[in-house]
mmCIF file of C-alpha atoms and ligand atoms in Angstrom:
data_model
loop_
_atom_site.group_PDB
_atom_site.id
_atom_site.type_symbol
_atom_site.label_atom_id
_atom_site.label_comp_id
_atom_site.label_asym_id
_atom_site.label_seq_id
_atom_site.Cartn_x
_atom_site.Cartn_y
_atom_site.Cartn_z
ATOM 1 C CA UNK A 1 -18.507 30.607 -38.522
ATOM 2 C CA UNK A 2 -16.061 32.597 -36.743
ATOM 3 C CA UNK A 3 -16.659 35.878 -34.898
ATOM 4 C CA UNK A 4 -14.759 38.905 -36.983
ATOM 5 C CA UNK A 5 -14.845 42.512 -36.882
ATOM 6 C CA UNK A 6 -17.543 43.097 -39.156
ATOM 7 C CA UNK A 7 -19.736 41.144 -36.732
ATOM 8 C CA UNK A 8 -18.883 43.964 -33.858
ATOM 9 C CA UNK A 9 -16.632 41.086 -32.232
ATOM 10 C CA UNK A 10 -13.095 42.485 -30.599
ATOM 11 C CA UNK A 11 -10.540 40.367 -30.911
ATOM 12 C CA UNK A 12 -10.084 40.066 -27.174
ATOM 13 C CA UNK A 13 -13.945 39.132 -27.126
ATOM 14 C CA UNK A 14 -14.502 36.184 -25.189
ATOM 15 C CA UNK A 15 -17.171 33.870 -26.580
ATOM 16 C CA UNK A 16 -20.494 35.127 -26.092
ATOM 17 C CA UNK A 17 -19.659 38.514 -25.997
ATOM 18 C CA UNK A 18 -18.095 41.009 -24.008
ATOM 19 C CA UNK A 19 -20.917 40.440 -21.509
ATOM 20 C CA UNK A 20 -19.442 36.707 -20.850
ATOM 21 C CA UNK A 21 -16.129 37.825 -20.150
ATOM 22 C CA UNK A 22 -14.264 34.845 -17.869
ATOM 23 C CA UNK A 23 -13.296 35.038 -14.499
ATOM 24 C CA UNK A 24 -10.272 32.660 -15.568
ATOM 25 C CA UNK A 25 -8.833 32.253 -19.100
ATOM 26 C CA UNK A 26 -6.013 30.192 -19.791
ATOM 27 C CA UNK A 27 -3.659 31.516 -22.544
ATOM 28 C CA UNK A 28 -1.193 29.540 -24.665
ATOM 29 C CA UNK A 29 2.155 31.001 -25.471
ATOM 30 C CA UNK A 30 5.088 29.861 -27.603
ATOM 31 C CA UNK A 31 6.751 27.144 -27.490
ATOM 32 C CA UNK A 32 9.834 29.132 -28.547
ATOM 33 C CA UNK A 33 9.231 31.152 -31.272
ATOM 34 C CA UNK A 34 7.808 34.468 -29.845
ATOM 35 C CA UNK A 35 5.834 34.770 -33.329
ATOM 36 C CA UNK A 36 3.635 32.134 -32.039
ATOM 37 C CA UNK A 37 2.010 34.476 -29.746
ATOM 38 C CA UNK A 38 -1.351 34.826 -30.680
ATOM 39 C CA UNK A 39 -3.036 38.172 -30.847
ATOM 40 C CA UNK A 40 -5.934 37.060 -29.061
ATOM 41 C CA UNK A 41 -3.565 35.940 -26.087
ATOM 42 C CA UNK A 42 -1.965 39.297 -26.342
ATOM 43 C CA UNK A 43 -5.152 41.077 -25.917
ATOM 44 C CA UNK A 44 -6.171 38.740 -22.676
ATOM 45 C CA UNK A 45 -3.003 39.170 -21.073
ATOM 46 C CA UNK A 46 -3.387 42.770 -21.785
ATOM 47 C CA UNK A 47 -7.008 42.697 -20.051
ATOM 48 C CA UNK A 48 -6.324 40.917 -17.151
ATOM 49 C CA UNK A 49 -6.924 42.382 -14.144
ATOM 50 C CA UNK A 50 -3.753 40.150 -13.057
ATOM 51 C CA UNK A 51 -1.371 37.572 -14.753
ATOM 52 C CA UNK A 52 -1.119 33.969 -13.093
ATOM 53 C CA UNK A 53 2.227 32.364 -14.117
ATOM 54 C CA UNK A 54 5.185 29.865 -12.929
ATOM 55 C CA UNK A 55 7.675 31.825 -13.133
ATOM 56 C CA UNK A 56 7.286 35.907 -13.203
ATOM 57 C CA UNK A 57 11.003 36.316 -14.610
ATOM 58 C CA UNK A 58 10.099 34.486 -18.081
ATOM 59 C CA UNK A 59 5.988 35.703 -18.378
ATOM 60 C CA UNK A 60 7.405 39.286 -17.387
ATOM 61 C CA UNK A 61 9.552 38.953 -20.691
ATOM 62 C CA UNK A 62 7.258 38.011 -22.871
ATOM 63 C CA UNK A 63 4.893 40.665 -21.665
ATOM 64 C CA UNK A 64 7.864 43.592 -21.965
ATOM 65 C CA UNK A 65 8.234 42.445 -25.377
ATOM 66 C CA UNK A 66 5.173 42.973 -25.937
ATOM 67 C CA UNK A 67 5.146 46.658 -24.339
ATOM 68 C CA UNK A 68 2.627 45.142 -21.860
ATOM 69 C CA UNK A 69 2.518 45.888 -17.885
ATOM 70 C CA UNK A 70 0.874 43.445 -16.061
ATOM 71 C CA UNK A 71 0.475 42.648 -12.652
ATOM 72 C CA UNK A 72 1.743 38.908 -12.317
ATOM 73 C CA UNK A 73 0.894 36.538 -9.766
ATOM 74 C CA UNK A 74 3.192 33.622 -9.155
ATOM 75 C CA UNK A 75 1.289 29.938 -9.353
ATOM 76 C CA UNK A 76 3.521 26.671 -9.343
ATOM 77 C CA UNK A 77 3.414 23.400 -8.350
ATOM 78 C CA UNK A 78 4.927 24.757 -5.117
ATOM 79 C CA UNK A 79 1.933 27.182 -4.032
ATOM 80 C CA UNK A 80 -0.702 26.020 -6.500
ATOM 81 C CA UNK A 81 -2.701 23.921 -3.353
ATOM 82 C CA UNK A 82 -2.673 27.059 -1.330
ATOM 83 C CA UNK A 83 -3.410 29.760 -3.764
ATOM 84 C CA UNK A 84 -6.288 28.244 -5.900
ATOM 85 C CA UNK A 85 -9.164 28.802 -2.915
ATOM 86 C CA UNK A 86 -8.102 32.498 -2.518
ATOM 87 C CA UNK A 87 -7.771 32.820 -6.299
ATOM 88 C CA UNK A 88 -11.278 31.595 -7.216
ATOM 89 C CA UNK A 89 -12.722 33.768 -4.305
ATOM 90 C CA UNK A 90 -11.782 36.850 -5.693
ATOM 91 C CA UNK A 91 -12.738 35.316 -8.985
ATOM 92 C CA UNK A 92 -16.031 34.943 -7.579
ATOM 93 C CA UNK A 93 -15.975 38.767 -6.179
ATOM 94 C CA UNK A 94 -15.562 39.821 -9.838
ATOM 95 C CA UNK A 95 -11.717 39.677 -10.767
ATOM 96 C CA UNK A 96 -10.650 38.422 -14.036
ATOM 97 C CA UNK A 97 -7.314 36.453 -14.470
ATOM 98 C CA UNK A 98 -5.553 35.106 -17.290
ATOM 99 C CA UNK A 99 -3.287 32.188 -16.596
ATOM 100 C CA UNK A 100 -0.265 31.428 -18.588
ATOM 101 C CA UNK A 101 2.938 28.706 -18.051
ATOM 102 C CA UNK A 102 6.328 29.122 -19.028
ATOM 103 C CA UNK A 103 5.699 27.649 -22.315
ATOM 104 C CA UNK A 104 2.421 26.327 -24.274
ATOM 105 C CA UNK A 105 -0.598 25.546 -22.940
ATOM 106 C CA UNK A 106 -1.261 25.476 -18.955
ATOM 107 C CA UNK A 107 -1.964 22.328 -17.263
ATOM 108 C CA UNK A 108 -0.314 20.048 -20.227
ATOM 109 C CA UNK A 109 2.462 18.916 -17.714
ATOM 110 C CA UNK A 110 2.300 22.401 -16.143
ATOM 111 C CA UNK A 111 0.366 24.224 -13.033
ATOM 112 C CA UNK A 112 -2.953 25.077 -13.311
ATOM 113 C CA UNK A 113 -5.431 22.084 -13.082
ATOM 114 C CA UNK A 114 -5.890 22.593 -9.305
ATOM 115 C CA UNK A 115 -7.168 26.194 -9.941
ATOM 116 C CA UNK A 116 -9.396 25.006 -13.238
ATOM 117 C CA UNK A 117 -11.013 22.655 -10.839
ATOM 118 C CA UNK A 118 -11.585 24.785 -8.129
ATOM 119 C CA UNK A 119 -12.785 27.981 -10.432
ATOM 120 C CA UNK A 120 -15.025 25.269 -12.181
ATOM 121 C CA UNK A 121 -16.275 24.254 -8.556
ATOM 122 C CA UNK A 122 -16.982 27.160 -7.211
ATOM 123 C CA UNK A 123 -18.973 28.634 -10.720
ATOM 124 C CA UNK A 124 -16.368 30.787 -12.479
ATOM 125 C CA UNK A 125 -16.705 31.077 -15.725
ATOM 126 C CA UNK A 126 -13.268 29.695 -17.222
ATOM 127 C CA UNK A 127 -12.472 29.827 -21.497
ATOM 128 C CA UNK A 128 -9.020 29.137 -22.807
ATOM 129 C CA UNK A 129 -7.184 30.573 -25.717
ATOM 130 C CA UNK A 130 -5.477 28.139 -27.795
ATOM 131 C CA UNK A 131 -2.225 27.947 -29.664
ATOM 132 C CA UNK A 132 1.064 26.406 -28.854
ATOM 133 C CA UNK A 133 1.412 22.939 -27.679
ATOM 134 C CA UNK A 134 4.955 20.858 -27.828
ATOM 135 C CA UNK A 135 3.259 17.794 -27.690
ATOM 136 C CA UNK A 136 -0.007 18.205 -30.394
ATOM 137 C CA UNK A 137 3.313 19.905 -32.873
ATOM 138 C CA UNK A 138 5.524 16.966 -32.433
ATOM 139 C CA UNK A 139 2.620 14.438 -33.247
ATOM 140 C CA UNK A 140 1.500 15.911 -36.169
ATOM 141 C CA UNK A 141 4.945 16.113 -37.453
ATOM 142 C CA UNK A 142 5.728 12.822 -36.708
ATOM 143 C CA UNK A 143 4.739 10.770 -39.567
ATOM 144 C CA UNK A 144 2.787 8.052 -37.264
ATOM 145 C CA UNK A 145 -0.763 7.620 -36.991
ATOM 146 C CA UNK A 146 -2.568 10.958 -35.452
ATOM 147 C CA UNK A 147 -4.911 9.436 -33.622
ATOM 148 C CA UNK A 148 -6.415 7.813 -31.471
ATOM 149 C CA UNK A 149 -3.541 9.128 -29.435
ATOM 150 C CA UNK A 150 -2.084 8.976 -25.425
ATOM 151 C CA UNK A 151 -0.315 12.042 -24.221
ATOM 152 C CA UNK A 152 1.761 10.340 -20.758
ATOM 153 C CA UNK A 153 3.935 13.566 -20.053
ATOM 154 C CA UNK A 154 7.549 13.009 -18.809
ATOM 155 C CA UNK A 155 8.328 9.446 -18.185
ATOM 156 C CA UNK A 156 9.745 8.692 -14.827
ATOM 157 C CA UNK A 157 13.376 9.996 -14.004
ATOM 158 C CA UNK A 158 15.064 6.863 -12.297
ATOM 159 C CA UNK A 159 15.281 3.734 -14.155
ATOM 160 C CA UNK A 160 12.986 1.307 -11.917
ATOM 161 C CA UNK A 161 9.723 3.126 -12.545
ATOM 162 C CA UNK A 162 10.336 4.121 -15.252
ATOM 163 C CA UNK A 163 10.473 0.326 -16.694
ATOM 164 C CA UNK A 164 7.368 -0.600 -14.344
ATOM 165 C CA UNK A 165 6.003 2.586 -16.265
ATOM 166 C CA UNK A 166 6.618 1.009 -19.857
ATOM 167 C CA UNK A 167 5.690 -2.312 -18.267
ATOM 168 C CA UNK A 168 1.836 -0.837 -17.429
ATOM 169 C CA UNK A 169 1.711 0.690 -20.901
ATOM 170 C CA UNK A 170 2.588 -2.691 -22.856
ATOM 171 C CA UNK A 171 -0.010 -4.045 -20.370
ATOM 172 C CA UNK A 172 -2.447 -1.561 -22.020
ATOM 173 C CA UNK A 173 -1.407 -2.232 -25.646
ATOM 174 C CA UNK A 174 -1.686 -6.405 -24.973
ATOM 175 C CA UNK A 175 -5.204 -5.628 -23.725
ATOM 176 C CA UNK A 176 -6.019 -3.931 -26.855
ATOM 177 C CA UNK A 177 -4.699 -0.008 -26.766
ATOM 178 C CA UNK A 178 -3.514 0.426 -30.221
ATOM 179 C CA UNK A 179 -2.465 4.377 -29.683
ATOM 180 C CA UNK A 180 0.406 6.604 -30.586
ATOM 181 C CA UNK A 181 1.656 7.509 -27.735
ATOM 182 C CA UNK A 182 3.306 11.229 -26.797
ATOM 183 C CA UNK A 183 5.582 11.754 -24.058
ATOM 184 C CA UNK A 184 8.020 14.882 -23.165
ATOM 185 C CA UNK A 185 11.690 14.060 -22.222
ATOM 186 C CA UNK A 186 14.537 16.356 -20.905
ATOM 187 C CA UNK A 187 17.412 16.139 -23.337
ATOM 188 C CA UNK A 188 20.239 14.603 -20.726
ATOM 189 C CA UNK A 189 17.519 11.405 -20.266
ATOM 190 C CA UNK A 190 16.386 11.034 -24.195
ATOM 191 C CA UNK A 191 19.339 7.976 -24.547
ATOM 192 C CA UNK A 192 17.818 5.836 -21.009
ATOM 193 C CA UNK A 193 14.237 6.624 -22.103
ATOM 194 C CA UNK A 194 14.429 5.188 -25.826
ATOM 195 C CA UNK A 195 16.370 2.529 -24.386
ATOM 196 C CA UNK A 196 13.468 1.601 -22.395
ATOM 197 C CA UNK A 197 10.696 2.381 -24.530
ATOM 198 C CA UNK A 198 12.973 -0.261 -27.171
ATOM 199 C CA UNK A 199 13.764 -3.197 -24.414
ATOM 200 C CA UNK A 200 9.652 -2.681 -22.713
ATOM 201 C CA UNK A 201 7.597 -2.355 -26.353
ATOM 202 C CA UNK A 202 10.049 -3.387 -28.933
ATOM 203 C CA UNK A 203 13.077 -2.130 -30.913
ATOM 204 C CA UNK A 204 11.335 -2.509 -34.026
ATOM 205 C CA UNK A 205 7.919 -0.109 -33.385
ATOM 206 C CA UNK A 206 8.027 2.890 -35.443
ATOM 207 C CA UNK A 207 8.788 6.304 -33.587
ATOM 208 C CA UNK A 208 9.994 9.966 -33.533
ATOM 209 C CA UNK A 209 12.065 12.391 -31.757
ATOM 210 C CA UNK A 210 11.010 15.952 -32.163
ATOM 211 C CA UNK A 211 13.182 18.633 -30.809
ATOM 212 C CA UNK A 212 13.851 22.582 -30.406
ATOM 213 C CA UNK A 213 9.823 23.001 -32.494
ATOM 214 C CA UNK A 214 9.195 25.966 -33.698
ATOM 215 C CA UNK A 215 13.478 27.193 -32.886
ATOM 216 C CA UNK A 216 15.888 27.673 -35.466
ATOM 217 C CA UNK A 217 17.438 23.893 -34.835
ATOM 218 C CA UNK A 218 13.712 22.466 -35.266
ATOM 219 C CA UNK A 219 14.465 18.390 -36.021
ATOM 220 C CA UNK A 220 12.123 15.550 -36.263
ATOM 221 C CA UNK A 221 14.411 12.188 -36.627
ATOM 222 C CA UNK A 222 12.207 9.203 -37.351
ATOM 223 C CA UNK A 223 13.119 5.887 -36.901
ATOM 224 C CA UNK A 224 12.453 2.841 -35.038
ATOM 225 C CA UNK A 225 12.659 2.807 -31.382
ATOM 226 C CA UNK A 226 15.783 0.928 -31.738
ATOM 227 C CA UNK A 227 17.337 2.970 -34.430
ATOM 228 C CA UNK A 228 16.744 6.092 -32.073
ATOM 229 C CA UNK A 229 17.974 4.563 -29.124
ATOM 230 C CA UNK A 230 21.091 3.365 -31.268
ATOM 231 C CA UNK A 231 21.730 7.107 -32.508
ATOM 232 C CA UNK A 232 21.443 8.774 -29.768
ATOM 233 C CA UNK A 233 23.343 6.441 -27.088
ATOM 234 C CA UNK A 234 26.236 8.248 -28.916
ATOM 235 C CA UNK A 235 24.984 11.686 -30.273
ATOM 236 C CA UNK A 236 24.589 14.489 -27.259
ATOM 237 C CA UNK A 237 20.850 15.678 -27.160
ATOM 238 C CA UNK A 238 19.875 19.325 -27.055
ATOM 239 C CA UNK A 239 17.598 21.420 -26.431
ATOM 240 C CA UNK A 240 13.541 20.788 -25.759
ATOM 241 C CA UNK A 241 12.169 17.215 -26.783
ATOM 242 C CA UNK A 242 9.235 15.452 -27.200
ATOM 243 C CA UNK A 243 9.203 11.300 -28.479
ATOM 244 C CA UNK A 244 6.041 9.992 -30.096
ATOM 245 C CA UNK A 245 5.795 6.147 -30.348
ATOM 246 C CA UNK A 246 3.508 4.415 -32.826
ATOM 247 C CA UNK A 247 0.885 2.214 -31.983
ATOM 248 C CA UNK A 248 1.260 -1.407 -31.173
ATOM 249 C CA UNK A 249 0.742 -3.659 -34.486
ATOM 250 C CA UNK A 250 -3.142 -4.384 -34.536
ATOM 251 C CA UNK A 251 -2.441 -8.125 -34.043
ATOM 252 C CA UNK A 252 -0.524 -7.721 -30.598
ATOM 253 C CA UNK A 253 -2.303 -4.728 -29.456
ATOM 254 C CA UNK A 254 -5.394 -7.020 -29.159
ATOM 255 C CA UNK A 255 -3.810 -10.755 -28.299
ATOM 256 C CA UNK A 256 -5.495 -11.151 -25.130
ATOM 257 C CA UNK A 257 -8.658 -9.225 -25.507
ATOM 258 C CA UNK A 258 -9.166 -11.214 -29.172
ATOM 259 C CA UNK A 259 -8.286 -14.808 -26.884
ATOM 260 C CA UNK A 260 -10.437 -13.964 -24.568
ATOM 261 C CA UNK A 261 -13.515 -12.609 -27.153
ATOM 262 C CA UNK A 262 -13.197 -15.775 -28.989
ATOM 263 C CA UNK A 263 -13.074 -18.240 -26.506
ATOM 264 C CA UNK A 264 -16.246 -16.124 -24.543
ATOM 265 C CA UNK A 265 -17.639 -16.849 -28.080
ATOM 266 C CA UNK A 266 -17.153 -20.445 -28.049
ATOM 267 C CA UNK A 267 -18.058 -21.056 -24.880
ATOM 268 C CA UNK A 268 -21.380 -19.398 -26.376
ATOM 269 C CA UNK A 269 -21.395 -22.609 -28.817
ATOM 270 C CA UNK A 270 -21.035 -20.313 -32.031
ATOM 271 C CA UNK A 271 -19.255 -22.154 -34.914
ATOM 272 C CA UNK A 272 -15.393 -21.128 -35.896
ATOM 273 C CA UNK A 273 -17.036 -18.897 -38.676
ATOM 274 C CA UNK A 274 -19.570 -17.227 -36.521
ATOM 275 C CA UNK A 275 -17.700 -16.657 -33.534
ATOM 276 C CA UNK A 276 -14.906 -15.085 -36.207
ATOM 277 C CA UNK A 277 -17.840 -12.770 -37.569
ATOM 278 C CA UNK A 278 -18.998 -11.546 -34.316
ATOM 279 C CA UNK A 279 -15.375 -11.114 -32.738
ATOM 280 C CA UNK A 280 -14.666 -9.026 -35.598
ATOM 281 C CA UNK A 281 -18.073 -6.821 -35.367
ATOM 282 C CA UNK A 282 -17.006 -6.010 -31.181
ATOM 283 C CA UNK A 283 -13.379 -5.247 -31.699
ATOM 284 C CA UNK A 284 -13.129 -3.687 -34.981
ATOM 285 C CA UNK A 285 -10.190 -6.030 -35.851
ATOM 286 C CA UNK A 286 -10.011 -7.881 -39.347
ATOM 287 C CA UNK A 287 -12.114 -10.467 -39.989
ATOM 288 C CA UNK A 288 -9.918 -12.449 -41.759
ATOM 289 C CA UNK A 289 -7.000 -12.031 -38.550
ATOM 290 C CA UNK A 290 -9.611 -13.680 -36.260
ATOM 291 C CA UNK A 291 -10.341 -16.162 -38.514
ATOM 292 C CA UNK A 292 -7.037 -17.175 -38.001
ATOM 293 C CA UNK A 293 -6.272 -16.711 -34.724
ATOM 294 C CA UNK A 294 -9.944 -18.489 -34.211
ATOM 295 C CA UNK A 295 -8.082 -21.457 -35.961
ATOM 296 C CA UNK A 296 -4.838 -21.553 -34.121
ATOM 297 C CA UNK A 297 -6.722 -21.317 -30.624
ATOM 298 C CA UNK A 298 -8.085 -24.863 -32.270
ATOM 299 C CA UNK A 299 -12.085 -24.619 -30.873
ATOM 300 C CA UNK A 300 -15.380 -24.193 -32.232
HETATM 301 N N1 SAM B 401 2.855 23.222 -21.504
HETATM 302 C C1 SAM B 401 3.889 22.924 -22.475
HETATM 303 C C2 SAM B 401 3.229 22.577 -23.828
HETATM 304 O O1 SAM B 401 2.077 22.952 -24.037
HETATM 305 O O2 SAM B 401 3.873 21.964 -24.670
HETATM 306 C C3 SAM B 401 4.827 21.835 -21.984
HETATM 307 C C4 SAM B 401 5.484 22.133 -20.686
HETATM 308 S S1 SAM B 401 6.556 20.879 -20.109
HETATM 309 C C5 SAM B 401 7.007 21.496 -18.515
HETATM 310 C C6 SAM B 401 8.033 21.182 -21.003
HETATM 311 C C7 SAM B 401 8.397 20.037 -21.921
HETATM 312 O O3 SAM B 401 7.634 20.135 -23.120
HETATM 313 C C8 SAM B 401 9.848 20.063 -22.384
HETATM 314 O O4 SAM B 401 10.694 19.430 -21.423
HETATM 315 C C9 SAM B 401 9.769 19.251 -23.653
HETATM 316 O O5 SAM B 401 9.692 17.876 -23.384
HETATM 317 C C10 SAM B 401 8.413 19.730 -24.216
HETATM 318 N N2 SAM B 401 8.641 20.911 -25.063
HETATM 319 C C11 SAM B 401 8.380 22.196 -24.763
HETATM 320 N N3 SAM B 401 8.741 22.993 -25.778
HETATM 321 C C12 SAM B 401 9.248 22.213 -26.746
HETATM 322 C C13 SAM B 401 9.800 22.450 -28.034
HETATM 323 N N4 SAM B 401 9.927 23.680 -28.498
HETATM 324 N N5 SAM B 401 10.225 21.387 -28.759
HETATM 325 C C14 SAM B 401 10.091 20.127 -28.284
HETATM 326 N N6 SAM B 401 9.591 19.853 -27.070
HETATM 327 C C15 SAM B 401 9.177 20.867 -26.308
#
């Protein structure tokens, strides 16, 4: 049950009470629609005794929006290294920050983890408050399975790595990952990556492009990863984006880890059947597809 104001609880409460309050709490804001602010994040932005965040020109505009002065501490990829040790120590001497990114929540392909670590390190308490996250939105809009799922972040920016980068994931999915998988991608790449999420999984797997959430041009375009590439080779991308790819077909997800499972199994000496039975017990693939790939490998 939830903590409400007729349990005494404020709503900037952290849990466990006033008494608990965190040296560090990270706060999600919107993802574009300044509704999305929570008023829980309000009221820990408002309490801080200082705001981390990337860039002081956009936080400092969400917090005059919100008629709140704050005293903002810039903490990027740039500095992140060098601030998080004096950070935590005056954490540790009894200062209370809230950290925030540009957009969402911190540390999902944004600052912060260095700091988490070294707060979590050292003994500050750190809570979060959730809300906004591009990538969590975009999934659950996307029509393909929810989970399991694989957030990778933004794909590589030049061609080579990013291939060797689809390369290691349909690696993954031939040993078995069966996941949909979330990445972010700027608008002026969208075209290259689909093409190479088509060309290194296949044209034909199921996927989504989600883009401006939560704005007034909000669009989800679904598709195959081939129909997407298609469409957009010619249409001009805007805005934020996020693709979600659906998981590898059971049957190719798992070719080499069923191969090997089977033929572990008759090396064992079990029969076609048993072998079959207790392939499909470890991997939680259909009994009946290992009985035939069982047949096709020809042993037992
Ligand atoms: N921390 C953020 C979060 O929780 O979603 C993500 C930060 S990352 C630097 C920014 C990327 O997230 C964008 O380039 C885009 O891929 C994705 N993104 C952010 N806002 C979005 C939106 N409104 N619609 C679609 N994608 C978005």
């Amino acid at each position: 049950m939830g903590g409400d104001a007729a349990e005494g609880t404020r709503l900037s409460d952290p849990p466990g009470g006033p008494a608990a309050r965190p040296g560090l709490v990270l706060v999600a804001t919107p993802i574009g629609n300044l509704g999305d602010l929570a008023p829980r994040a309000l009221a820990a932005l408002r309490d801080a005794d200082a705001v981390l965040c990337e860039d002081s020109r956009v936080t400092g505009g969400l917090l005059a929006r919100q008629g709140v002065t704050a005293t903002m501490i810039p903490l990027h990829d740039h500095n992140e290294a060098a601030q998080a040790p004096r950070l935590v120590d005056r954490m540790v001497a009894g200062e209370h920050f809230a950290l925030v990114s540009d957009a969402g929540t911190p540390l999902v392909s944004d600052p912060g983890y260095r700091l988490v670590r070294a707060a979590i390190d050292a003994g500050v308490q750190v809570s979060a408050i959730p809300g906004p996250n591009a990538a969590v939105m975009a999934l659950s809009l996307s029509g393909l399975p929810p989970h399991p799922f694989l957030f990778l972040g933004f794909l590589p920016a030049r061609a080579g790595p990013r291939a060797t980068e689809v390369a290691r994931l349909r690696q993954l999915e031939r040993a078995g990952l069966a996941a949909t998988v979330v990445f972010y991608e700027a608008p002026h790449r969208l075209a290259e990556a689909l093409a190479a999420l088509a060309e290194g999984l296949s044209a034909s797997r199921p996927a989504a492009v989600a883009r401006e959430l939560t704005k007034r041009f909000e669009e989800v375009r679904r598709g195959t990863l081939g129909e997407l590439a298609g469409h957009y080779a010619t249409a001009e991308a805007r805005g934020e984006i996020c693709i979600v790819v659906g998981p590898a077909p059971i049957e190719e997800a798992g070719a080499d880890e069923l191969d090997a499972a089977l033929r572990a199994a008759f090396a064992a000496g079990l029969s076609l059947r048993d072998a079959a039975a207790s392939v499909a017990e470890a991997t939680g693939l259909k009994r009946r597809d290992v009985y035939r790939r069982a047949l096709e490998l020809g042993e037992g």
